[in-house]
mmCIF file of C-alpha atoms in Angstrom:
data_model
loop_
_atom_site.group_PDB
_atom_site.id
_atom_site.type_symbol
_atom_site.label_atom_id
_atom_site.label_comp_id
_atom_site.label_asym_id
_atom_site.label_seq_id
_atom_site.Cartn_x
_atom_site.Cartn_y
_atom_site.Cartn_z
ATOM 1 C CA UNK A 192 0.026 -0.007 0.293
ATOM 2 C CA UNK A 193 1.510 3.460 -0.490
ATOM 3 C CA UNK A 194 1.788 5.251 2.294
ATOM 4 C CA UNK A 195 3.685 8.516 3.970
ATOM 5 C CA UNK A 196 5.457 8.591 7.305
ATOM 6 C CA UNK A 197 6.264 11.620 9.750
ATOM 7 C CA UNK A 198 7.811 9.548 12.308
ATOM 8 C CA UNK A 199 8.155 12.302 15.204
ATOM 9 C CA UNK A 200 4.608 13.838 16.225
ATOM 10 C CA UNK A 201 6.180 16.737 17.399
ATOM 11 C CA UNK A 202 9.716 18.346 17.137
ATOM 12 C CA UNK A 203 10.752 21.042 19.153
ATOM 13 C CA UNK A 204 13.771 23.703 18.759
ATOM 14 C CA UNK A 205 14.811 26.951 20.135
ATOM 15 C CA UNK A 206 14.538 30.052 17.832
ATOM 16 C CA UNK A 207 17.619 30.612 15.785
ATOM 17 C CA UNK A 208 18.192 26.748 15.612
ATOM 18 C CA UNK A 209 18.335 24.789 12.478
ATOM 19 C CA UNK A 210 15.231 22.726 12.405
ATOM 20 C CA UNK A 211 14.676 19.515 10.352
ATOM 21 C CA UNK A 212 11.103 17.500 9.718
ATOM 22 C CA UNK A 213 11.306 13.912 8.758
ATOM 23 C CA UNK A 214 9.345 12.318 5.910
ATOM 24 C CA UNK A 215 9.761 8.606 4.118
ATOM 25 C CA UNK A 216 7.409 7.622 1.664
ATOM 26 C CA UNK A 217 6.331 4.030 0.111
ATOM 27 C CA UNK A 218 5.068 4.715 -3.290
ATOM 28 C CA UNK A 219 5.750 3.209 -6.298
ATOM 29 C CA UNK A 220 7.329 4.988 -9.280
ATOM 30 C CA UNK A 221 8.972 8.857 -8.870
ATOM 31 C CA UNK A 222 6.312 10.883 -7.401
ATOM 32 C CA UNK A 223 5.929 14.164 -7.016
ATOM 33 C CA UNK A 224 7.016 15.318 -3.236
ATOM 34 C CA UNK A 225 4.997 18.410 -1.494
ATOM 35 C CA UNK A 226 5.377 20.077 1.855
ATOM 36 C CA UNK A 227 2.142 21.821 3.127
ATOM 37 C CA UNK A 228 1.839 23.766 6.558
ATOM 38 C CA UNK A 229 -1.180 24.331 8.562
ATOM 39 C CA UNK A 230 -2.081 26.803 10.752
ATOM 40 C CA UNK A 231 -4.703 26.494 13.551
ATOM 41 C CA UNK A 232 -8.288 26.342 12.109
ATOM 42 C CA UNK A 233 -7.175 27.076 8.340
ATOM 43 C CA UNK A 234 -6.332 25.047 5.201
ATOM 44 C CA UNK A 235 -3.346 23.871 4.076
ATOM 45 C CA UNK A 236 -0.746 26.063 2.667
ATOM 46 C CA UNK A 237 1.983 25.118 0.164
ATOM 47 C CA UNK A 238 5.757 25.344 1.058
ATOM 48 C CA UNK A 239 7.571 23.762 -1.417
ATOM 49 C CA UNK A 240 7.656 20.607 -3.960
ATOM 50 C CA UNK A 241 9.988 18.134 -5.554
ATOM 51 C CA UNK A 242 9.205 17.070 -9.043
ATOM 52 C CA UNK A 243 12.870 16.561 -10.757
ATOM 53 C CA UNK A 244 16.464 17.813 -10.599
ATOM 54 C CA UNK A 245 18.353 18.961 -7.732
ATOM 55 C CA UNK A 246 18.095 16.828 -4.602
ATOM 56 C CA UNK A 247 17.466 20.211 -2.523
ATOM 57 C CA UNK A 248 14.841 22.372 -3.210
ATOM 58 C CA UNK A 249 13.687 25.600 -1.961
ATOM 59 C CA UNK A 250 10.471 27.135 -0.988
ATOM 60 C CA UNK A 251 8.674 29.724 1.050
ATOM 61 C CA UNK A 252 9.445 31.515 4.215
ATOM 62 C CA UNK A 253 12.954 30.201 4.034
ATOM 63 C CA UNK A 254 12.509 26.478 3.997
ATOM 64 C CA UNK A 255 14.189 23.789 2.397
ATOM 65 C CA UNK A 256 14.040 20.108 1.447
ATOM 66 C CA UNK A 257 16.081 17.445 0.643
ATOM 67 C CA UNK A 258 15.143 14.663 -1.606
ATOM 68 C CA UNK A 259 17.126 11.174 -1.244
ATOM 69 C CA UNK A 260 15.597 8.674 -3.742
ATOM 70 C CA UNK A 261 17.516 5.647 -2.167
ATOM 71 C CA UNK A 262 16.165 6.255 1.233
ATOM 72 C CA UNK A 263 12.915 7.309 -0.345
ATOM 73 C CA UNK A 264 12.777 10.697 2.371
ATOM 74 C CA UNK A 265 11.921 13.850 1.758
ATOM 75 C CA UNK A 266 12.804 15.902 4.966
ATOM 76 C CA UNK A 267 12.027 19.171 5.606
ATOM 77 C CA UNK A 268 14.659 21.606 6.654
ATOM 78 C CA UNK A 269 15.515 25.534 7.945
ATOM 79 C CA UNK A 270 18.849 26.935 8.824
ATOM 80 C CA UNK A 271 17.507 29.008 11.580
ATOM 81 C CA UNK A 272 13.886 28.514 13.178
ATOM 82 C CA UNK A 273 11.358 31.429 14.188
ATOM 83 C CA UNK A 274 8.744 31.739 16.842
ATOM 84 C CA UNK A 275 6.333 32.145 13.826
ATOM 85 C CA UNK A 276 7.280 28.914 11.847
ATOM 86 C CA UNK A 277 5.323 26.979 15.006
ATOM 87 C CA UNK A 278 2.883 25.334 13.328
ATOM 88 C CA UNK A 279 1.698 21.859 11.938
ATOM 89 C CA UNK A 280 3.551 20.527 8.691
ATOM 90 C CA UNK A 281 2.335 17.473 6.346
ATOM 91 C CA UNK A 282 4.707 15.689 3.995
ATOM 92 C CA UNK A 283 2.538 14.524 0.737
ATOM 93 C CA UNK A 284 3.377 12.472 -2.153
ATOM 94 C CA UNK A 285 1.353 12.450 -5.731
ATOM 95 C CA UNK A 286 1.927 9.348 -7.655
ATOM 96 C CA UNK A 287 2.684 10.041 -11.408
ATOM 97 C CA UNK A 288 0.523 7.331 -12.689
ATOM 98 C CA UNK A 289 -3.201 8.363 -12.666
ATOM 99 C CA UNK A 290 -4.723 11.154 -13.957
ATOM 100 C CA UNK A 291 -5.791 12.599 -10.648
ATOM 101 C CA UNK A 292 -4.511 15.133 -8.044
ATOM 102 C CA UNK A 293 -4.708 12.229 -5.356
ATOM 103 C CA UNK A 294 -2.310 13.730 -2.510
ATOM 104 C CA UNK A 295 -1.132 10.988 0.027
ATOM 105 C CA UNK A 296 -0.313 12.816 3.030
ATOM 106 C CA UNK A 297 1.561 11.785 6.352
ATOM 107 C CA UNK A 298 -0.324 12.332 9.925
ATOM 108 C CA UNK A 299 1.676 15.362 10.269
ATOM 109 C CA UNK A 300 4.521 16.959 12.737
ATOM 110 C CA UNK A 301 3.746 19.912 14.937
ATOM 111 C CA UNK A 302 6.632 22.204 15.060
ATOM 112 C CA UNK A 303 7.296 24.208 18.102
ATOM 113 C CA UNK A 304 9.585 26.972 18.105
ATOM 114 C CA UNK A 305 10.503 28.253 21.602
ATOM 115 C CA UNK A 306 12.000 31.819 22.284
ATOM 116 C CA UNK B 1024 -6.537 36.560 -7.565
ATOM 117 C CA UNK B 1025 -9.150 34.793 -5.433
ATOM 118 C CA UNK B 1026 -8.241 31.566 -3.649
ATOM 119 C CA UNK B 1027 -10.391 28.619 -2.694
ATOM 120 C CA UNK B 1028 -13.384 29.604 -0.468
ATOM 121 C CA UNK B 1029 -15.615 26.988 1.389
ATOM 122 C CA UNK B 1030 -18.750 27.698 3.232
ATOM 123 C CA UNK B 1031 -20.084 26.917 6.066
ATOM 124 C CA UNK B 1032 -16.922 27.181 8.222
ATOM 125 C CA UNK B 1033 -18.411 25.583 10.652
ATOM 126 C CA UNK B 1034 -21.539 22.878 10.992
ATOM 127 C CA UNK B 1035 -23.271 20.790 13.537
ATOM 128 C CA UNK B 1036 -25.400 18.009 12.407
ATOM 129 C CA UNK B 1037 -27.018 14.951 14.185
ATOM 130 C CA UNK B 1038 -26.337 11.342 13.073
ATOM 131 C CA UNK B 1039 -28.375 10.357 10.422
ATOM 132 C CA UNK B 1040 -28.878 13.645 8.995
ATOM 133 C CA UNK B 1041 -28.074 15.073 5.412
ATOM 134 C CA UNK B 1042 -24.950 17.724 5.094
ATOM 135 C CA UNK B 1043 -23.761 19.784 1.984
ATOM 136 C CA UNK B 1044 -20.485 21.598 1.931
ATOM 137 C CA UNK B 1045 -19.935 24.136 -0.495
ATOM 138 C CA UNK B 1046 -16.543 25.367 -2.589
ATOM 139 C CA UNK B 1047 -15.725 27.919 -5.061
ATOM 140 C CA UNK B 1048 -12.460 27.144 -6.881
ATOM 141 C CA UNK B 1049 -9.406 29.762 -7.235
ATOM 142 C CA UNK B 1050 -9.689 31.788 -10.499
ATOM 143 C CA UNK B 1051 -8.176 30.073 -13.550
ATOM 144 C CA UNK B 1052 -8.467 26.589 -12.057
ATOM 145 C CA UNK B 1053 -10.911 23.920 -13.264
ATOM 146 C CA UNK B 1054 -10.282 20.806 -11.187
ATOM 147 C CA UNK B 1055 -11.723 20.601 -7.439
ATOM 148 C CA UNK B 1056 -10.768 17.831 -4.684
ATOM 149 C CA UNK B 1057 -12.005 17.101 -1.604
ATOM 150 C CA UNK B 1058 -10.524 16.000 1.668
ATOM 151 C CA UNK B 1059 -11.187 14.814 5.010
ATOM 152 C CA UNK B 1060 -9.020 15.553 7.844
ATOM 153 C CA UNK B 1061 -10.217 13.913 10.852
ATOM 154 C CA UNK B 1062 -8.429 15.194 14.101
ATOM 155 C CA UNK B 1063 -4.941 14.451 14.541
ATOM 156 C CA UNK B 1064 -4.791 12.765 11.184
ATOM 157 C CA UNK B 1065 -3.404 13.838 7.748
ATOM 158 C CA UNK B 1066 -6.095 14.930 5.167
ATOM 159 C CA UNK B 1067 -7.498 11.882 3.076
ATOM 160 C CA UNK B 1068 -8.670 12.108 -0.679
ATOM 161 C CA UNK B 1069 -12.239 11.850 -0.961
ATOM 162 C CA UNK B 1070 -12.689 12.408 -4.551
ATOM 163 C CA UNK B 1071 -11.753 14.687 -7.718
ATOM 164 C CA UNK B 1072 -13.853 16.548 -9.966
ATOM 165 C CA UNK B 1073 -12.773 17.880 -13.742
ATOM 166 C CA UNK B 1074 -15.487 18.849 -16.316
ATOM 167 C CA UNK B 1075 -18.453 18.289 -14.067
ATOM 168 C CA UNK B 1076 -17.453 14.411 -13.843
ATOM 169 C CA UNK B 1077 -15.939 12.671 -10.962
ATOM 170 C CA UNK B 1078 -12.553 11.477 -12.157
ATOM 171 C CA UNK B 1079 -10.917 9.811 -9.212
ATOM 172 C CA UNK B 1080 -12.358 8.595 -5.861
ATOM 173 C CA UNK B 1081 -10.456 7.515 -2.404
ATOM 174 C CA UNK B 1082 -11.964 4.697 0.020
ATOM 175 C CA UNK B 1083 -14.961 6.700 0.961
ATOM 176 C CA UNK B 1084 -18.539 4.831 0.749
ATOM 177 C CA UNK B 1085 -21.257 5.970 -2.021
ATOM 178 C CA UNK B 1086 -22.999 8.010 0.895
ATOM 179 C CA UNK B 1087 -20.156 10.686 -0.155
ATOM 180 C CA UNK B 1088 -21.359 12.253 -3.131
ATOM 181 C CA UNK B 1089 -20.367 15.600 -4.963
ATOM 182 C CA UNK B 1090 -21.113 17.858 -7.960
ATOM 183 C CA UNK B 1091 -19.075 20.378 -10.104
ATOM 184 C CA UNK B 1092 -20.875 23.216 -11.499
ATOM 185 C CA UNK B 1093 -20.006 24.801 -14.968
ATOM 186 C CA UNK B 1094 -18.160 27.727 -13.029
ATOM 187 C CA UNK B 1095 -15.927 24.817 -11.597
ATOM 188 C CA UNK B 1096 -17.331 25.407 -7.927
ATOM 189 C CA UNK B 1097 -18.201 22.120 -6.188
ATOM 190 C CA UNK B 1098 -20.670 20.609 -3.958
ATOM 191 C CA UNK B 1099 -19.887 17.623 -1.219
ATOM 192 C CA UNK B 1100 -22.792 15.698 0.228
ATOM 193 C CA UNK B 1101 -22.749 13.437 2.906
ATOM 194 C CA UNK B 1102 -25.900 11.511 3.679
ATOM 195 C CA UNK B 1103 -26.868 9.330 6.742
ATOM 196 C CA UNK B 1104 -24.105 11.149 8.956
ATOM 197 C CA UNK B 1105 -22.141 8.716 11.334
ATOM 198 C CA UNK B 1106 -20.177 10.186 14.320
ATOM 199 C CA UNK B 1107 -16.891 9.285 12.550
ATOM 200 C CA UNK B 1108 -17.787 11.584 9.600
ATOM 201 C CA UNK B 1109 -16.729 14.511 11.989
ATOM 202 C CA UNK B 1110 -13.697 16.241 10.518
ATOM 203 C CA UNK B 1111 -12.491 19.265 8.740
ATOM 204 C CA UNK B 1112 -13.128 18.817 4.909
ATOM 205 C CA UNK B 1113 -10.940 20.528 2.685
ATOM 206 C CA UNK B 1114 -11.124 21.487 -0.464
ATOM 207 C CA UNK B 1115 -8.651 22.125 -2.867
ATOM 208 C CA UNK B 1116 -8.640 23.184 -6.312
ATOM 209 C CA UNK B 1117 -5.821 23.136 -9.380
ATOM 210 C CA UNK B 1118 -5.640 23.324 -13.183
ATOM 211 C CA UNK B 1119 -5.649 20.685 -15.396
ATOM 212 C CA UNK B 1120 -3.429 22.600 -17.859
ATOM 213 C CA UNK B 1121 -0.444 22.386 -15.104
ATOM 214 C CA UNK B 1122 -0.309 18.957 -13.704
ATOM 215 C CA UNK B 1123 2.639 19.507 -11.341
ATOM 216 C CA UNK B 1124 1.473 22.721 -9.665
ATOM 217 C CA UNK B 1125 0.555 22.759 -6.443
ATOM 218 C CA UNK B 1126 -2.804 21.879 -5.036
ATOM 219 C CA UNK B 1127 -4.311 25.556 -3.410
ATOM 220 C CA UNK B 1128 -6.268 24.446 -0.415
ATOM 221 C CA UNK B 1129 -9.535 26.546 1.430
ATOM 222 C CA UNK B 1130 -9.516 26.867 4.582
ATOM 223 C CA UNK B 1131 -11.883 24.424 5.351
ATOM 224 C CA UNK B 1132 -15.504 23.249 6.812
ATOM 225 C CA UNK B 1133 -15.436 21.639 10.496
ATOM 226 C CA UNK B 1134 -18.258 19.557 10.623
ATOM 227 C CA UNK B 1135 -19.410 18.242 13.992
ATOM 228 C CA UNK B 1136 -21.880 15.283 14.199
ATOM 229 C CA UNK B 1137 -23.786 14.445 17.657
#
């Protein structure tokens, strides 16, 4: 079965420190990979995506993600965390096969950045 | 550019009732998909509409149905509501002309079934 795993329910980091939110996937082929962020009582906001090419992709608000094909991982990173980065982060994959926009989401990781 | 809008924002229904949720897609987008996000979970794909027809469905029973209108807006209908239907329902839009573009999500409708 196709799935996305986010092994950490919560990540705590001090403001100014680097952060990493982990994601691994089990999807056949070479799926498209995405990160979304969700603030309380809001929908999902797109952060970045990997389609092809350079394994390090840069996105919104200083976030970046590293794609590793052999480990089927797509970890989200930021060199220096801000308190305002505190939110719920979702990794998602979209299989290349098929003709829909179906995204398979992980269960989410809550990022808490402390002052 | 108008984003994805959903209505209502909150809704409380009783088990066994029926509910209709509405979504207006972002301008320029012709495809709408619906997701269910239960508390503490990631969103789960319900179905997608393109050219007013369902063209993809997740693992949801037939009592979940939808419509897409000529202006690309959409409805999600759920019949015979169950307690487990309580969730945040998210609508997302996209353009079929750019399949690698990310989905644009609305803020969702919070449905509570009592």
